[in-house]
Coordinates of C-alpha atoms and ligand atoms in Angstrom, one line a residue:
X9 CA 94.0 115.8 102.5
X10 CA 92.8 112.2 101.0
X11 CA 90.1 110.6 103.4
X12 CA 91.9 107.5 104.2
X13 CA 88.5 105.4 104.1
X14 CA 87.7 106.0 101.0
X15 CA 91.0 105.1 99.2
X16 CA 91.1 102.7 97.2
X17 CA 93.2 101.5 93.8
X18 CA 91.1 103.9 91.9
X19 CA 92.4 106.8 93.1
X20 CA 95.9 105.6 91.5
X21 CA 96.9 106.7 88.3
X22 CA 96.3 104.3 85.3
X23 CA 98.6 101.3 85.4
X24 CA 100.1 101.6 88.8
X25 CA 100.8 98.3 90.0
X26 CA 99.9 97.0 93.7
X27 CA 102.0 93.9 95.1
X28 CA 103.5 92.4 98.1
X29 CA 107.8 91.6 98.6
X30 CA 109.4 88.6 99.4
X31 CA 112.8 87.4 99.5
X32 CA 114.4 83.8 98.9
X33 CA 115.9 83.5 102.2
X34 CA 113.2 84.8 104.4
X35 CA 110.2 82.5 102.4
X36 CA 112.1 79.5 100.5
X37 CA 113.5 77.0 103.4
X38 CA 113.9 73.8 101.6
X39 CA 118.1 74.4 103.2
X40 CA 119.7 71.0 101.2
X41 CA 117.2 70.4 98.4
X42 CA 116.9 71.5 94.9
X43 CA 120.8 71.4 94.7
X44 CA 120.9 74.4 97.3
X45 CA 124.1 75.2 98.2
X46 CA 124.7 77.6 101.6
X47 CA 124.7 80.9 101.6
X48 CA 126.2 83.9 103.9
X49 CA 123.1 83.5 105.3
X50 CA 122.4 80.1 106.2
X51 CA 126.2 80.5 108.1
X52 CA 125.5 83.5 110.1
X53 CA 121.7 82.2 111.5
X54 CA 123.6 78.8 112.4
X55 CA 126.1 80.9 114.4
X56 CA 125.0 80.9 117.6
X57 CA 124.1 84.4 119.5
X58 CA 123.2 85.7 115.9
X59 CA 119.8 85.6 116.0
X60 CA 117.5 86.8 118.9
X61 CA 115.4 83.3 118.9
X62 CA 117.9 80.8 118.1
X63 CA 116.1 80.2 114.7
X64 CA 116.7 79.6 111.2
X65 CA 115.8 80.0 107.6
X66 CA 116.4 76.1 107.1
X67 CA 112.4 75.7 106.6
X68 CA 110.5 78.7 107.5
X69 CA 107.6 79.3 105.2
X70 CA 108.6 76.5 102.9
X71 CA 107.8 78.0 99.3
X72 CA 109.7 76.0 97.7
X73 CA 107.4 73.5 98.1
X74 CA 104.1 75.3 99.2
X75 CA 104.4 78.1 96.6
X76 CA 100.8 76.4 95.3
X77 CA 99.1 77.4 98.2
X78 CA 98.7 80.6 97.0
X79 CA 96.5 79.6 94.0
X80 CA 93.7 78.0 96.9
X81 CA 94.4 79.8 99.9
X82 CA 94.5 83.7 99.2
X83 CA 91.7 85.8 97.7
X84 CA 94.2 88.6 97.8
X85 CA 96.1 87.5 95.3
X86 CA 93.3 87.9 92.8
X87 CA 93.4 91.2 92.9
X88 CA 97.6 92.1 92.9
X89 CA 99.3 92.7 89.6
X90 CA 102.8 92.0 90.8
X91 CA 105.1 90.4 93.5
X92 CA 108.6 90.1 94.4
X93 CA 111.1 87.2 94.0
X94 CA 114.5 86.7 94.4
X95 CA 115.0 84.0 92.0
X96 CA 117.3 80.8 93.1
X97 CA 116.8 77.2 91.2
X98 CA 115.7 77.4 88.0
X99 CA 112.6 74.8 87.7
X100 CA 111.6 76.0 91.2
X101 CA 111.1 79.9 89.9
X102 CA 109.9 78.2 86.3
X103 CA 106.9 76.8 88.4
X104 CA 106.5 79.9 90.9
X105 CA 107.0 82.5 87.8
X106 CA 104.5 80.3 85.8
X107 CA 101.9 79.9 88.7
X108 CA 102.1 83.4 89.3
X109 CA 101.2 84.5 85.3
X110 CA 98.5 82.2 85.5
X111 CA 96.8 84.4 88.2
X112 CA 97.5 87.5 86.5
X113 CA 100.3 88.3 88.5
X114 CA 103.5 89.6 87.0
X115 CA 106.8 88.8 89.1
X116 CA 109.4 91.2 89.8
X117 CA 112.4 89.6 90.3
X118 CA 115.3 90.8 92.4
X119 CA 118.8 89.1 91.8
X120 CA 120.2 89.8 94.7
X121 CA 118.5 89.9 98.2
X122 CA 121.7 89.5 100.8
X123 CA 122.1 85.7 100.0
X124 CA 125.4 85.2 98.7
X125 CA 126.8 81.8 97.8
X126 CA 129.2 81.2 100.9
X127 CA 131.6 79.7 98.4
X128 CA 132.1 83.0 97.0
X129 CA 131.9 84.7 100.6
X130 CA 135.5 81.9 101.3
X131 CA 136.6 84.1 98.1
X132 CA 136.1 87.5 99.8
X133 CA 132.4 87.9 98.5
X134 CA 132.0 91.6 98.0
X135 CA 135.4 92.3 98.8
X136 CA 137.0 91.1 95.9
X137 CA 135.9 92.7 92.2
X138 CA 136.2 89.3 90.5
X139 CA 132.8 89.1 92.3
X140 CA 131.6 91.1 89.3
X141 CA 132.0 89.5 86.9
X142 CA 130.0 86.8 88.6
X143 CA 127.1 88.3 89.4
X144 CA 127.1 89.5 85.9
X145 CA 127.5 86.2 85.0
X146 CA 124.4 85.1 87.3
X147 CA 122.3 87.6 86.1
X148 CA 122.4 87.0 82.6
X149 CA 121.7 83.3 83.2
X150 CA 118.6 84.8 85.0
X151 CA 117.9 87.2 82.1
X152 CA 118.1 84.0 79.7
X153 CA 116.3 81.6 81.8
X154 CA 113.5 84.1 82.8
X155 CA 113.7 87.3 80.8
X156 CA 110.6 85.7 78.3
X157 CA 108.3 86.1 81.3
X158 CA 110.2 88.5 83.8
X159 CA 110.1 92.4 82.6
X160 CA 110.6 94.1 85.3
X161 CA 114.7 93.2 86.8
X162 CA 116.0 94.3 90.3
X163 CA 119.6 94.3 90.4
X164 CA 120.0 94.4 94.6
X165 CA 118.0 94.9 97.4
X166 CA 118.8 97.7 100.0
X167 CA 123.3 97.9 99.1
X168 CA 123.1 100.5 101.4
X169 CA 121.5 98.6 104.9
X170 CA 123.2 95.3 104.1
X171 CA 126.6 96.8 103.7
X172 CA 126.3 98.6 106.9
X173 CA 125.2 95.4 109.0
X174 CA 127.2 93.0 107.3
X175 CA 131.0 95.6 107.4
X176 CA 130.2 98.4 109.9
X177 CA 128.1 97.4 112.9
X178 CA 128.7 93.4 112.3
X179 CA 124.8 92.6 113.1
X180 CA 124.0 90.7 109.9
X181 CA 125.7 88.3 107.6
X182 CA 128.5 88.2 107.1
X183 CA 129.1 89.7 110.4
X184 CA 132.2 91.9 109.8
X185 CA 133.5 94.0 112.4
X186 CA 130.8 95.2 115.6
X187 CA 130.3 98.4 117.4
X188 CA 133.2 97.1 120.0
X189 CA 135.8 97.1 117.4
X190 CA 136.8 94.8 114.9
X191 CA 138.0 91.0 114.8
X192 CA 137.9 90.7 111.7
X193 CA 137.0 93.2 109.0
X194 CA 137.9 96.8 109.0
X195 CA 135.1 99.6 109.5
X196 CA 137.2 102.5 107.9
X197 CA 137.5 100.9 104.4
X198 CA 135.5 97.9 104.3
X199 CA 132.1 99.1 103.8
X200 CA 133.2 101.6 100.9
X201 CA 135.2 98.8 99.1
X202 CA 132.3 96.6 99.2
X203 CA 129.7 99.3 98.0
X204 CA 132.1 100.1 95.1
X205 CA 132.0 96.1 93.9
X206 CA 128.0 96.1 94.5
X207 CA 127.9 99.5 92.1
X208 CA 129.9 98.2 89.7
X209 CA 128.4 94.5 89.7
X210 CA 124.7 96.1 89.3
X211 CA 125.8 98.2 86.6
X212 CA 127.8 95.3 84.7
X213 CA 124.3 93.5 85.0
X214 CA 122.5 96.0 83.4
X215 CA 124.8 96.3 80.7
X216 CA 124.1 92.9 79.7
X217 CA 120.6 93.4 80.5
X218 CA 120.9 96.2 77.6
X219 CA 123.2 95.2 75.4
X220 CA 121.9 91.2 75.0
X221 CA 118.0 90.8 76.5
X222 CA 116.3 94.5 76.8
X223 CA 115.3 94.8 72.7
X224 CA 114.4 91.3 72.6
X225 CA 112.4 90.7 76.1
X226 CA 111.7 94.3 75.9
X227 CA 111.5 94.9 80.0
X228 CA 112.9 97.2 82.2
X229 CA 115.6 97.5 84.5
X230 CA 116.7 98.8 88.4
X231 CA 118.0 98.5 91.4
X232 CA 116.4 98.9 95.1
X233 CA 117.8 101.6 97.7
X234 CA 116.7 102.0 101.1
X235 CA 115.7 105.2 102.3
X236 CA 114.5 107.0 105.4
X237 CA 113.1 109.9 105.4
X238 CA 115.6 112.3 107.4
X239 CA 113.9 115.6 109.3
X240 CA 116.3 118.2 110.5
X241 CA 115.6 118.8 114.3
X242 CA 115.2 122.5 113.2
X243 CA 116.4 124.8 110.4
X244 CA 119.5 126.0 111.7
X245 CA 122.3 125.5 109.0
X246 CA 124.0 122.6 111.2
X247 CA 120.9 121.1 112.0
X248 CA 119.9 120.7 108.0
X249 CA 123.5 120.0 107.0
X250 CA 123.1 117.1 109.3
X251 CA 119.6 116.0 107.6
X252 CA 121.0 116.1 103.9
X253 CA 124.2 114.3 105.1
X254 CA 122.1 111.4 106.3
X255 CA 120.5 111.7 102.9
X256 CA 123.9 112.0 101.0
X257 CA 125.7 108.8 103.3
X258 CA 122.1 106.9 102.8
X259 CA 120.3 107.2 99.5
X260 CA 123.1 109.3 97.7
X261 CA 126.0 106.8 98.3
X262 CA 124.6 104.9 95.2
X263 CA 121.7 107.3 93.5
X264 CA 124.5 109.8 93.0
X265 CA 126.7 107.7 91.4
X266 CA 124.2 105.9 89.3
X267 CA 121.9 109.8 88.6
X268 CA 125.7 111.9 88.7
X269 CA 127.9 109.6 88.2
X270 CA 130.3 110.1 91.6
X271 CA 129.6 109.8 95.1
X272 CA 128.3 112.7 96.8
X273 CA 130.5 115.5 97.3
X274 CA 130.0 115.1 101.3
X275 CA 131.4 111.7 100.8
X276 CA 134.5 112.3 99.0
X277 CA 135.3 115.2 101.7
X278 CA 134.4 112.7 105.6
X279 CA 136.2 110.0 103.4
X280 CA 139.0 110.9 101.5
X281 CA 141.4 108.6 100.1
X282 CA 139.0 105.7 101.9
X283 CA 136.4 106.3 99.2
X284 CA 137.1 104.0 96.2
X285 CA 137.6 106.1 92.7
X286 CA 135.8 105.7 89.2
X287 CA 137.7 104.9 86.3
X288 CA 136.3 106.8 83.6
X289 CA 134.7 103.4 82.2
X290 CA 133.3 102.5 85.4
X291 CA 132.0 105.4 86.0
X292 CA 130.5 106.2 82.4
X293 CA 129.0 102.4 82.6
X294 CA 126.8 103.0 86.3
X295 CA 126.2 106.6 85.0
X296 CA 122.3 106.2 84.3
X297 CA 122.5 102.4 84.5
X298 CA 118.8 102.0 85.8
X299 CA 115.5 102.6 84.1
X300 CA 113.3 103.0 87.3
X301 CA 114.6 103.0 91.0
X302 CA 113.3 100.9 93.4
X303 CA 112.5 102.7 97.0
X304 CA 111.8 100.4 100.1
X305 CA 110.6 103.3 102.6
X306 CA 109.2 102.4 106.4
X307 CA 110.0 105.2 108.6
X308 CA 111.5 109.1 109.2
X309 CA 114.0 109.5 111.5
X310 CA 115.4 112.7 113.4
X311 CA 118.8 113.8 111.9
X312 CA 121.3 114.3 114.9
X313 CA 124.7 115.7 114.2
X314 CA 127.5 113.4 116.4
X315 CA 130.8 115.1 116.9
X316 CA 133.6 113.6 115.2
X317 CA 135.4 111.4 117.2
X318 CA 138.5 109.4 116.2
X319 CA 138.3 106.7 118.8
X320 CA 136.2 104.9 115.6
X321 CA 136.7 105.2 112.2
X322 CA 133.8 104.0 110.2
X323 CA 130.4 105.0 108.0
X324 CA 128.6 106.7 110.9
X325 CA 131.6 108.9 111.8
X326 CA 132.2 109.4 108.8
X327 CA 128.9 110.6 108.2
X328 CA 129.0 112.3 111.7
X329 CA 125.2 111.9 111.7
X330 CA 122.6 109.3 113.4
X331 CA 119.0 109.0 112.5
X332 CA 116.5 108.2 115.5
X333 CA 112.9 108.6 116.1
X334 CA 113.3 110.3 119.2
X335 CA 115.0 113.5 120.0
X336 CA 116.1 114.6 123.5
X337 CA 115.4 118.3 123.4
X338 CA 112.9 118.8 121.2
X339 CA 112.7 122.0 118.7
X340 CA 109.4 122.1 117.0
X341 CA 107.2 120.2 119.0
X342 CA 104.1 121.8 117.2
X343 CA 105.4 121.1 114.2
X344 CA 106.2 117.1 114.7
X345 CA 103.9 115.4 117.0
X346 CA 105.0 112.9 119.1
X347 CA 105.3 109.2 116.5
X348 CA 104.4 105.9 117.4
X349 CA 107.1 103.0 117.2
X350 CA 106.1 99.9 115.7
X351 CA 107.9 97.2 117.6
X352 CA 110.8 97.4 115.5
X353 CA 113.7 99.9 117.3
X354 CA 114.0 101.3 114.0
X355 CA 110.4 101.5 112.8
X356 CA 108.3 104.4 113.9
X357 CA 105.1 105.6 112.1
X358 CA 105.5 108.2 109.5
X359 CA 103.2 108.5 107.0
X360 CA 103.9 112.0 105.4
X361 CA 107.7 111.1 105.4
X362 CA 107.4 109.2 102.2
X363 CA 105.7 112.0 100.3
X364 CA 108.8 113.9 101.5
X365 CA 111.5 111.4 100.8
X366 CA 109.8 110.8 97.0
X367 CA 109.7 114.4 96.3
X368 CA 113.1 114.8 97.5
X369 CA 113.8 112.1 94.5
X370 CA 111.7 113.8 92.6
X371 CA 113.4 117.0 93.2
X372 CA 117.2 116.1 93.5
X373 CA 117.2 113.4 91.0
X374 CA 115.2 114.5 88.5
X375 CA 112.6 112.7 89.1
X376 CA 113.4 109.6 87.8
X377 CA 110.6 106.3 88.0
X378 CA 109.9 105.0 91.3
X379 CA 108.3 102.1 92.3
X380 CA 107.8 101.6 96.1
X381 CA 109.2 98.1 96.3
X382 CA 108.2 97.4 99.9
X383 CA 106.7 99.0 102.8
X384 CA 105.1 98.1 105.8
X385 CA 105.3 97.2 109.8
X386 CA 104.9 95.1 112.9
X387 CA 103.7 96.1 115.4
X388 CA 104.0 93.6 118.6
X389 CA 106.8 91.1 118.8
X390 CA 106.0 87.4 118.7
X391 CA 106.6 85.0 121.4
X392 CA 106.2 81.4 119.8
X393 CA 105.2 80.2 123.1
X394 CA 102.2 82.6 123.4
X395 CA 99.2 81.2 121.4
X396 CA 96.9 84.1 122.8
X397 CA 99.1 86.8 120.9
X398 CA 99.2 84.4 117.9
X399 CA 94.9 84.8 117.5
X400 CA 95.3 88.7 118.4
X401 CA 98.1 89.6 115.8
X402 CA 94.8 88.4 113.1
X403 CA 93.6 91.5 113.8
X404 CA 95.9 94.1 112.8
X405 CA 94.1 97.1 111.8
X406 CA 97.5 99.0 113.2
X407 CA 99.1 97.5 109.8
X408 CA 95.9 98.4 107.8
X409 CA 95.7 102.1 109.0
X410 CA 99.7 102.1 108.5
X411 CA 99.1 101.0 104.6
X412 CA 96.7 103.2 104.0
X413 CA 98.3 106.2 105.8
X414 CA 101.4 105.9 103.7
X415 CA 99.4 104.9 100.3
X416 CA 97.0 108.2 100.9
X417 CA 100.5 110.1 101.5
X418 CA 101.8 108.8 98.4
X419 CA 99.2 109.3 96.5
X420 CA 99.7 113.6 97.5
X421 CA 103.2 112.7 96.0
X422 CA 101.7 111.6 92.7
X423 CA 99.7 115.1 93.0
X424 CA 103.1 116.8 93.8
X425 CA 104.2 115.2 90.3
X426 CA 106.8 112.4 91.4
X427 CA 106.6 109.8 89.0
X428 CA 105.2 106.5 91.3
X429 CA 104.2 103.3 89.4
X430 CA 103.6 100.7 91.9
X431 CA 103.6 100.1 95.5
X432 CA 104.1 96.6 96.9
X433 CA 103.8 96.0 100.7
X434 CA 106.3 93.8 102.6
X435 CA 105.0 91.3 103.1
X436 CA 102.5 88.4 101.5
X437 CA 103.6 85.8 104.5
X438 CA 104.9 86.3 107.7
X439 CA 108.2 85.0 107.1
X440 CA 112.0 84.8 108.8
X441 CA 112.7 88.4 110.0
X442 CA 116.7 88.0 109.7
X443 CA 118.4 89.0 112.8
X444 CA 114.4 89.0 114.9
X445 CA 114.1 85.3 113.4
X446 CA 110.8 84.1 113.8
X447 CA 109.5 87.3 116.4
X448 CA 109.2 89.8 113.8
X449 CA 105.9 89.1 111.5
X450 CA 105.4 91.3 108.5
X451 CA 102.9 89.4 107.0
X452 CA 99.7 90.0 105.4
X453 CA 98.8 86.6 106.3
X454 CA 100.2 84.8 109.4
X455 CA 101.9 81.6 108.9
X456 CA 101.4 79.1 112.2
X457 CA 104.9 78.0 112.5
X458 CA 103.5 75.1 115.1
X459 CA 101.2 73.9 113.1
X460 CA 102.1 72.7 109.5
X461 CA 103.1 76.0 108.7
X462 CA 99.2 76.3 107.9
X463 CA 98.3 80.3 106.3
X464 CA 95.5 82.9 107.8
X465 CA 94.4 85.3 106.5
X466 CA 94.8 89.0 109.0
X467 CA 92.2 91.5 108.6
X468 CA 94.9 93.5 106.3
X469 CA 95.4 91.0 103.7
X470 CA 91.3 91.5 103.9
X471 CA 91.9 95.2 103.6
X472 CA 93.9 95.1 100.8
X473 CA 92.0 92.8 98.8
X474 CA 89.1 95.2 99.1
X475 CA 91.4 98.4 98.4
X476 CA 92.1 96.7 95.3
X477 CA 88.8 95.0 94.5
X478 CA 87.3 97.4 92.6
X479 CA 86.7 98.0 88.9
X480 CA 88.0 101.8 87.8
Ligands
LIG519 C1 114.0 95.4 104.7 N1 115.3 100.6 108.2 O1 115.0 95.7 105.6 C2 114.4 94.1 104.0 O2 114.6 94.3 102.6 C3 113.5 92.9 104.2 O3 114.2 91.7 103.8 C4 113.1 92.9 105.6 O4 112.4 91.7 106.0 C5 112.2 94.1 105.8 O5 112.8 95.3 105.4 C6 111.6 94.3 107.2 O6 112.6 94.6 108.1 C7 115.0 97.0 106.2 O7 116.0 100.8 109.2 C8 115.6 97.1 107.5 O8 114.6 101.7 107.8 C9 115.7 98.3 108.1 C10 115.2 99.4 107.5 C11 114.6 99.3 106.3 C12 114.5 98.1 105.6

């Protein structure tokens, strides 16, 4: 093994890039300036019973106007070569891409991070294909405004967790259909449709990307899946059929089409006629449409097999598999220690499951670039009203021995030959955590939302800065 202690940037290959991840709704606030116009977003966390503390992203970290604190406040960012943006405004990312060059720092943007315009979402947002052209549309006015400074493009982040909370299970914007049933939406078709638009609108935006900007602005292109690692609860042939279903119905619902250019073959069979169809231009046009994938991994989860039941039809019956960190009757105990939860339900500590999950890539997908575009954990959930947890989640050597776990484990993957080239953790600032609004902080540094939304530094932004501070 790697001695965790000792790691440090060094031990990376030449040229791999270390970052954090952000995202425009989560970090910007800022709701009616700038000529901001609403998004799904800012009409799901104003719907009451949406989000757990009643909050919003109307001001959160405020970026859009304190974006030049990080220049005086964080030593850390001396030593990062990238970071994450989801581009909205164009002077406002002008100034934040340009501040960012100026410390070294070179910004990788992603286009889409689950903000739709609402006026598109009155259209039928991802329902409706003329959503396309749109976001082609968007992204090449993003490729012109930015593509001098911007070389590395993410198409979306995560297609396949926001089109199973926003058209499955309802959780998350824009809040179609629920576990209970459906009000409005429809489980059985919706989530396919709306995966099939966000294939085709990510590949229409690399095309442009390719045919119009790439030999010019000479960067690179992708798109950002998420993917847990899935463990079969033992090697009987159900048990591992269930595993690489989870994988197929996760990560191969758009890697597959984009790598092999359909769905996977599990798909087309739990589906059927529900599962949208390539044309031979579509499909010819996502085939291979990325030049390095983007991976945000935080946790492994149990594969369990769920018998089919027809009382619901929708992605996880379909799939006829769920992932969770805890398994009833367990079958290897010796094998698979018992795995501590970070305070997220979904999140438990894993750190060998992303040396599994990027040689699976590697292996399956021949092993195309990755870049680990975020990863990281909480580890306690915030009460705003509890000032002694605010001084206590400073020190949070949990979410330095967490970084360094899963760095030292991809590191072994590297070894194993999977072709890594960066690794930004999520995130720089504690920020608006979606659905766990302001409980849930991921940050690096911890914003005090009481108190001029003034920035500390926790002893893993500390960490990191001295993991990277190092000459090679
Ligand atoms: C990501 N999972 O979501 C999002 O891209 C970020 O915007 C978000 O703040 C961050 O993770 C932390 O939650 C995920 O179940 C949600 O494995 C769930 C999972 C993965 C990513």
């Amino acid at each position: 093994g790697i001695a965790c202690a000792a790691l440090n940037r060094c031990d990376f290959p030449q040229g791999f890039v270390f970052g954090t991840a952000s995202a425009a709704y989560q970090y910007e606030g800022a709701v009616a300036e700038g000529g901001r116009r609403p998004s799904i977003w800012d009409t799901f966390s104003h719907t009451p019973g949406k989000i757990i503390d009643g909050s919003n992203g109307d001001v959160t970290d405020d970026q859009y106007h304190l974006y030049q604190v990080i220049k005086a406040l964080f030593p850390l960012f001396m030593h990062l070569n990238a970071s994450a943006v989801n581009p909205e405004g164009i002077a406002y990312y002008n100034r934040l891409i340009d501040a960012l060059l100026k410390q070294g720092i070179q910004p990788y943007v992603t286009l889409y991070h689950w903000d739709l315009p609402q006026a598109l979402e009155d259209l039928g947002g991802w329902l409706n294909s003329s959503t396309i052209v749109k976001f082609s549309a968007y992204a090449e006015a993003c490729f012109n405004a930015f593509g001098d400074r911007v070389k590395h493009w993410i198409t979306f982040n995560e297609p396949h967790n926001f089109v199973v909370t926003g058209y499955d299970l309802g959780v998350e914007a824009p809040g179609r259909c629920s576990i209970l049933g459906c009000l409005r939406g429809n489980s059985a078709t919706e989530p396919y449709i709306v995966a099939h638009n966000v294939l085709l609108s990510h590949a229409a935006a690399v095309d442009v990307y390719r045919k119009k900007f790439q030999s010019t602005q000479k960067g690179k292109i992708g798109i950002t899946l998420d993917a847990k690692w899935y463990e079969s609860i033992s090697n009987s042939t159900e048990h591992t059929a269930a595993a690489q279903r989870a994988l197929d119905f996760e990560l191969g619902w758009f890697l597959d089409p984009i790598m092999f250019g359909d769905y996977p073959s599990v798909m087309r069979e739990n589906v059927g006629d529900r599962l949208p169809n390539f044309t031979n231009e579509e499909r010819s046009r996502v085939l291979h449409s990325m030049d390095f994938l983007g991976l945000n991994h935080y946790t492994t989860n149990f594969a369990l097999p769920i018998p089919f039941n027809l009382s619901r039809v929708d992605y996880y019956m379909d799939a006829r598999v769920i992932g969770s960190g805890k398994v009833s009757k367990c079958f290897h105990c010796n094998i698979f220690p018992s795995w501590f939860q970070g305070a997220s339900f979904w999140l438990y500590i894993v750190p060998w499951g992303i040396r599994k999950i990027v040689n699976y890539i590697k292996e399956r997908y021949n092993n195309p670039t990755i870049i680990i575009t975020e990863n990281g954990l909480i580890f306690f959930l915030m009460d705003q009203n509890n000032l002694l947890s605010s001084k206590e989640t400073l020190k949070d050597d949990i979410r330095v021995n967490f970084h360094a776990d899963y760095l030292s484990n991809l590191l072994l993957a590297i070894r194993d030959g999977a072709d890594v080239r960066g690794y930004f953790a999520w995130s720089l600032l504690d920020n608006w955590e979606w659905t766990s609004g302001f409980t849930s902080r991921f940050g690096l540094y911890y914003v005090d939302y009481k108190n001029e939304l003034k920035r500390y530094p926790k002893n893993s932004s500390v960490w990191f800065s001295n993991f990277l501070n190092i000459s090679c």
